[in-house]
Amino acid sequence: VQICNLTCTQHWVVYLKLLQEAIWPGGTLPKWPKPVRTQEQKAQTQELAFHCLMKMLPALVPEILGEEGYKKTWQLVLESLQDPMINRHLIYCIWDLLLEFLIPEASSEEFQKSLLACASGSSEKILI
């Protein structure tokens, strides 16, 4: 149920508004970059994220995996998200899914050919 709620199309509006506010607070780009966070602040954020993740799934999952296995699983997830290559790949996958959701015809071969023709300045017939 929680996964369905997280991926519900009604929640995408909220997610996009939060993302927009995070990138453009107040609708404008920030004049100065955010101050660099200290190692202590990063550790506190990681600890908070870990506790939030631990509470996210129903109590049945830790019972199945065992408390220690459940903790190790979430620790592995958090450690994995510290890798820039994994994060970059995750962002690309999310963008791919988002574009496929917003523009379903983008996965069709005809649309891709017409897009390439348009981008290359080709005089071929554009199918839109």
PDB file of C-alpha atoms in Angstrom:
ATOM      1  CA  VAL A   1       0.000   0.000   0.000  1.00  0.00           C
ATOM      2  CA  GLN A   2       2.819   2.409   0.852  1.00  0.00           C
ATOM      3  CA  ILE A   3       4.556   1.691  -2.460  1.00  0.00           C
ATOM      4  CA  CYS A   4       1.290   2.323  -4.311  1.00  0.00           C
ATOM      5  CA  ASN A   5       0.890   5.594  -2.401  1.00  0.00           C
ATOM      6  CA  LEU A   6       4.477   6.633  -3.207  1.00  0.00           C
ATOM      7  CA  THR A   7       4.050   5.981  -6.924  1.00  0.00           C
ATOM      8  CA  CYS A   8       0.493   7.290  -7.224  1.00  0.00           C
ATOM      9  CA  THR A   9       0.120   9.871 -10.008  1.00  0.00           C
ATOM     10  CA  GLN A  10      -1.638  12.235  -7.604  1.00  0.00           C
ATOM     11  CA  HIS A  11       1.532  12.368  -5.507  1.00  0.00           C
ATOM     12  CA  TRP A  12       3.724  13.237  -8.509  1.00  0.00           C
ATOM     13  CA  VAL A  13       2.423  16.811  -8.391  1.00  0.00           C
ATOM     14  CA  VAL A  14       3.594  17.095  -4.792  1.00  0.00           C
ATOM     15  CA  TYR A  15       6.972  15.521  -5.635  1.00  0.00           C
ATOM     16  CA  LEU A  16       7.501  17.884  -8.559  1.00  0.00           C
ATOM     17  CA  LYS A  17       6.556  20.920  -6.464  1.00  0.00           C
ATOM     18  CA  LEU A  18       8.999  19.825  -3.746  1.00  0.00           C
ATOM     19  CA  LEU A  19      11.716  19.328  -6.345  1.00  0.00           C
ATOM     20  CA  GLN A  20      10.998  22.721  -7.875  1.00  0.00           C
ATOM     21  CA  GLU A  21      11.140  24.406  -4.469  1.00  0.00           C
ATOM     22  CA  ALA A  22      14.392  22.613  -3.645  1.00  0.00           C
ATOM     23  CA  ILE A  23      16.043  23.744  -6.882  1.00  0.00           C
ATOM     24  CA  TRP A  24      14.404  27.165  -7.213  1.00  0.00           C
ATOM     25  CA  PRO A  25      13.400  28.352  -3.727  1.00  0.00           C
ATOM     26  CA  GLY A  26      10.760  31.030  -4.065  1.00  0.00           C
ATOM     27  CA  GLY A  27      10.754  30.523  -7.842  1.00  0.00           C
ATOM     28  CA  THR A  28      14.244  31.931  -8.422  1.00  0.00           C
ATOM     29  CA  LEU A  29      17.715  30.468  -8.510  1.00  0.00           C
ATOM     30  CA  PRO A  30      19.672  31.079  -5.304  1.00  0.00           C
ATOM     31  CA  LYS A  31      22.225  33.887  -5.535  1.00  0.00           C
ATOM     32  CA  TRP A  32      24.864  31.975  -3.574  1.00  0.00           C
ATOM     33  CA  PRO A  33      25.581  28.288  -3.328  1.00  0.00           C
ATOM     34  CA  LYS A  34      24.560  26.508  -0.165  1.00  0.00           C
ATOM     35  CA  PRO A  35      27.307  26.357   2.456  1.00  0.00           C
ATOM     36  CA  VAL A  36      29.288  23.127   2.499  1.00  0.00           C
ATOM     37  CA  ARG A  37      27.928  20.732   5.103  1.00  0.00           C
ATOM     38  CA  THR A  38      30.220  19.442   7.805  1.00  0.00           C
ATOM     39  CA  GLN A  39      30.919  15.730   8.318  1.00  0.00           C
ATOM     40  CA  GLU A  40      28.845  15.907  11.498  1.00  0.00           C
ATOM     41  CA  GLN A  41      25.850  17.295   9.595  1.00  0.00           C
ATOM     42  CA  LYS A  42      26.237  14.597   6.947  1.00  0.00           C
ATOM     43  CA  ALA A  43      26.387  11.883   9.616  1.00  0.00           C
ATOM     44  CA  GLN A  44      23.256  13.279  11.298  1.00  0.00           C
ATOM     45  CA  THR A  45      21.395  13.315   7.977  1.00  0.00           C
ATOM     46  CA  GLN A  46      22.467   9.758   7.236  1.00  0.00           C
ATOM     47  CA  GLU A  47      21.346   8.614  10.692  1.00  0.00           C
ATOM     48  CA  LEU A  48      17.970  10.341  10.239  1.00  0.00           C
ATOM     49  CA  ALA A  49      17.537   8.746   6.806  1.00  0.00           C
ATOM     50  CA  PHE A  50      18.385   5.340   8.262  1.00  0.00           C
ATOM     51  CA  HIS A  51      15.766   5.691  11.023  1.00  0.00           C
ATOM     52  CA  CYS A  52      13.126   6.870   8.519  1.00  0.00           C
ATOM     53  CA  LEU A  53      13.867   3.904   6.257  1.00  0.00           C
ATOM     54  CA  MET A  54      13.674   1.493   9.181  1.00  0.00           C
ATOM     55  CA  LYS A  55      10.129   2.708   9.932  1.00  0.00           C
ATOM     56  CA  MET A  56       8.996   2.738   6.300  1.00  0.00           C
ATOM     57  CA  LEU A  57       8.082  -0.918   5.800  1.00  0.00           C
ATOM     58  CA  PRO A  58       5.478  -2.834   7.806  1.00  0.00           C
ATOM     59  CA  ALA A  59       6.600  -4.729  10.918  1.00  0.00           C
ATOM     60  CA  LEU A  60       6.216  -8.007   9.047  1.00  0.00           C
ATOM     61  CA  VAL A  61       9.338  -7.392   6.919  1.00  0.00           C
ATOM     62  CA  PRO A  62      11.803  -7.123   9.847  1.00  0.00           C
ATOM     63  CA  GLU A  63      10.229 -10.258  11.307  1.00  0.00           C
ATOM     64  CA  ILE A  64      10.849 -12.151   8.073  1.00  0.00           C
ATOM     65  CA  LEU A  65      14.397 -10.853   7.537  1.00  0.00           C
ATOM     66  CA  GLY A  66      15.298 -10.714  11.195  1.00  0.00           C
ATOM     67  CA  GLU A  67      16.141  -7.435  12.909  1.00  0.00           C
ATOM     68  CA  GLU A  68      19.857  -7.618  12.082  1.00  0.00           C
ATOM     69  CA  GLY A  69      19.267  -8.561   8.438  1.00  0.00           C
ATOM     70  CA  TYR A  70      16.760  -5.732   8.104  1.00  0.00           C
ATOM     71  CA  LYS A  71      19.247  -3.191   9.495  1.00  0.00           C
ATOM     72  CA  LYS A  72      22.041  -4.474   7.247  1.00  0.00           C
ATOM     73  CA  THR A  73      19.766  -4.217   4.214  1.00  0.00           C
ATOM     74  CA  TRP A  74      18.982  -0.543   4.838  1.00  0.00           C
ATOM     75  CA  GLN A  75      22.632   0.194   5.670  1.00  0.00           C
ATOM     76  CA  LEU A  76      23.622  -1.343   2.337  1.00  0.00           C
ATOM     77  CA  VAL A  77      21.020   0.780   0.554  1.00  0.00           C
ATOM     78  CA  LEU A  78      22.358   3.953   2.183  1.00  0.00           C
ATOM     79  CA  GLU A  79      25.966   3.008   1.462  1.00  0.00           C
ATOM     80  CA  SER A  80      25.067   2.322  -2.169  1.00  0.00           C
ATOM     81  CA  LEU A  81      23.545   5.773  -2.476  1.00  0.00           C
ATOM     82  CA  GLN A  82      26.889   7.293  -1.477  1.00  0.00           C
ATOM     83  CA  ASP A  83      28.382   6.201  -4.816  1.00  0.00           C
ATOM     84  CA  PRO A  84      28.197   8.978  -7.451  1.00  0.00           C
ATOM     85  CA  MET A  85      28.020   6.473 -10.330  1.00  0.00           C
ATOM     86  CA  ILE A  86      25.043   4.682  -8.788  1.00  0.00           C
ATOM     87  CA  ASN A  87      23.334   8.005  -8.069  1.00  0.00           C
ATOM     88  CA  ARG A  88      23.885   9.172 -11.651  1.00  0.00           C
ATOM     89  CA  HIS A  89      22.469   5.917 -12.998  1.00  0.00           C
ATOM     90  CA  LEU A  90      19.498   6.177 -10.625  1.00  0.00           C
ATOM     91  CA  ILE A  91      18.750   9.721 -11.801  1.00  0.00           C
ATOM     92  CA  TYR A  92      18.952   8.651 -15.461  1.00  0.00           C
ATOM     93  CA  CYS A  93      16.546   5.781 -14.784  1.00  0.00           C
ATOM     94  CA  ILE A  94      14.119   8.060 -12.942  1.00  0.00           C
ATOM     95  CA  TRP A  95      14.225  10.606 -15.786  1.00  0.00           C
ATOM     96  CA  ASP A  96      13.672   7.801 -18.291  1.00  0.00           C
ATOM     97  CA  LEU A  97      10.616   6.571 -16.368  1.00  0.00           C
ATOM     98  CA  LEU A  98       9.311  10.113 -15.918  1.00  0.00           C
ATOM     99  CA  LEU A  99       9.644  10.889 -19.624  1.00  0.00           C
ATOM    100  CA  GLU A 100       7.998   7.607 -20.546  1.00  0.00           C
ATOM    101  CA  PHE A 101       5.147   8.460 -18.162  1.00  0.00           C
ATOM    102  CA  LEU A 102       4.753  12.024 -19.477  1.00  0.00           C
ATOM    103  CA  ILE A 103       5.316  11.169 -23.159  1.00  0.00           C
ATOM    104  CA  PRO A 104       4.189   7.545 -23.678  1.00  0.00           C
ATOM    105  CA  GLU A 105       4.701   7.714 -27.439  1.00  0.00           C
ATOM    106  CA  ALA A 106       8.411   8.469 -26.889  1.00  0.00           C
ATOM    107  CA  SER A 107       9.158   4.742 -26.752  1.00  0.00           C
ATOM    108  CA  SER A 108       7.743   4.137 -30.231  1.00  0.00           C
ATOM    109  CA  GLU A 109      10.261   3.750 -33.054  1.00  0.00           C
ATOM    110  CA  GLU A 110       8.330   6.128 -35.327  1.00  0.00           C
ATOM    111  CA  PHE A 111       8.414   8.922 -32.766  1.00  0.00           C
ATOM    112  CA  GLN A 112      12.150   8.437 -32.190  1.00  0.00           C
ATOM    113  CA  LYS A 113      12.859   8.520 -35.934  1.00  0.00           C
ATOM    114  CA  SER A 114      10.839  11.705 -36.370  1.00  0.00           C
ATOM    115  CA  LEU A 115      12.596  13.269 -33.385  1.00  0.00           C
ATOM    116  CA  LEU A 116      16.023  12.396 -34.797  1.00  0.00           C
ATOM    117  CA  ALA A 117      14.996  13.731 -38.198  1.00  0.00           C
ATOM    118  CA  CYS A 118      13.833  16.964 -36.605  1.00  0.00           C
ATOM    119  CA  ALA A 119      16.992  17.310 -34.491  1.00  0.00           C
ATOM    120  CA  SER A 120      19.295  16.661 -37.448  1.00  0.00           C
ATOM    121  CA  GLY A 121      17.483  19.221 -39.589  1.00  0.00           C
ATOM    122  CA  SER A 122      16.514  16.545 -42.076  1.00  0.00           C
ATOM    123  CA  SER A 123      13.878  17.394 -44.647  1.00  0.00           C
ATOM    124  CA  GLU A 124      12.157  14.035 -44.119  1.00  0.00           C
ATOM    125  CA  LYS A 125       8.475  14.051 -43.233  1.00  0.00           C
ATOM    126  CA  ILE A 126       8.011  14.516 -39.488  1.00  0.00           C
ATOM    127  CA  LEU A 127       5.409  12.253 -37.913  1.00  0.00           C
ATOM    128  CA  ILE A 128       3.815  13.938 -34.914  1.00  0.00           C
TER     129      ILE A 128
END
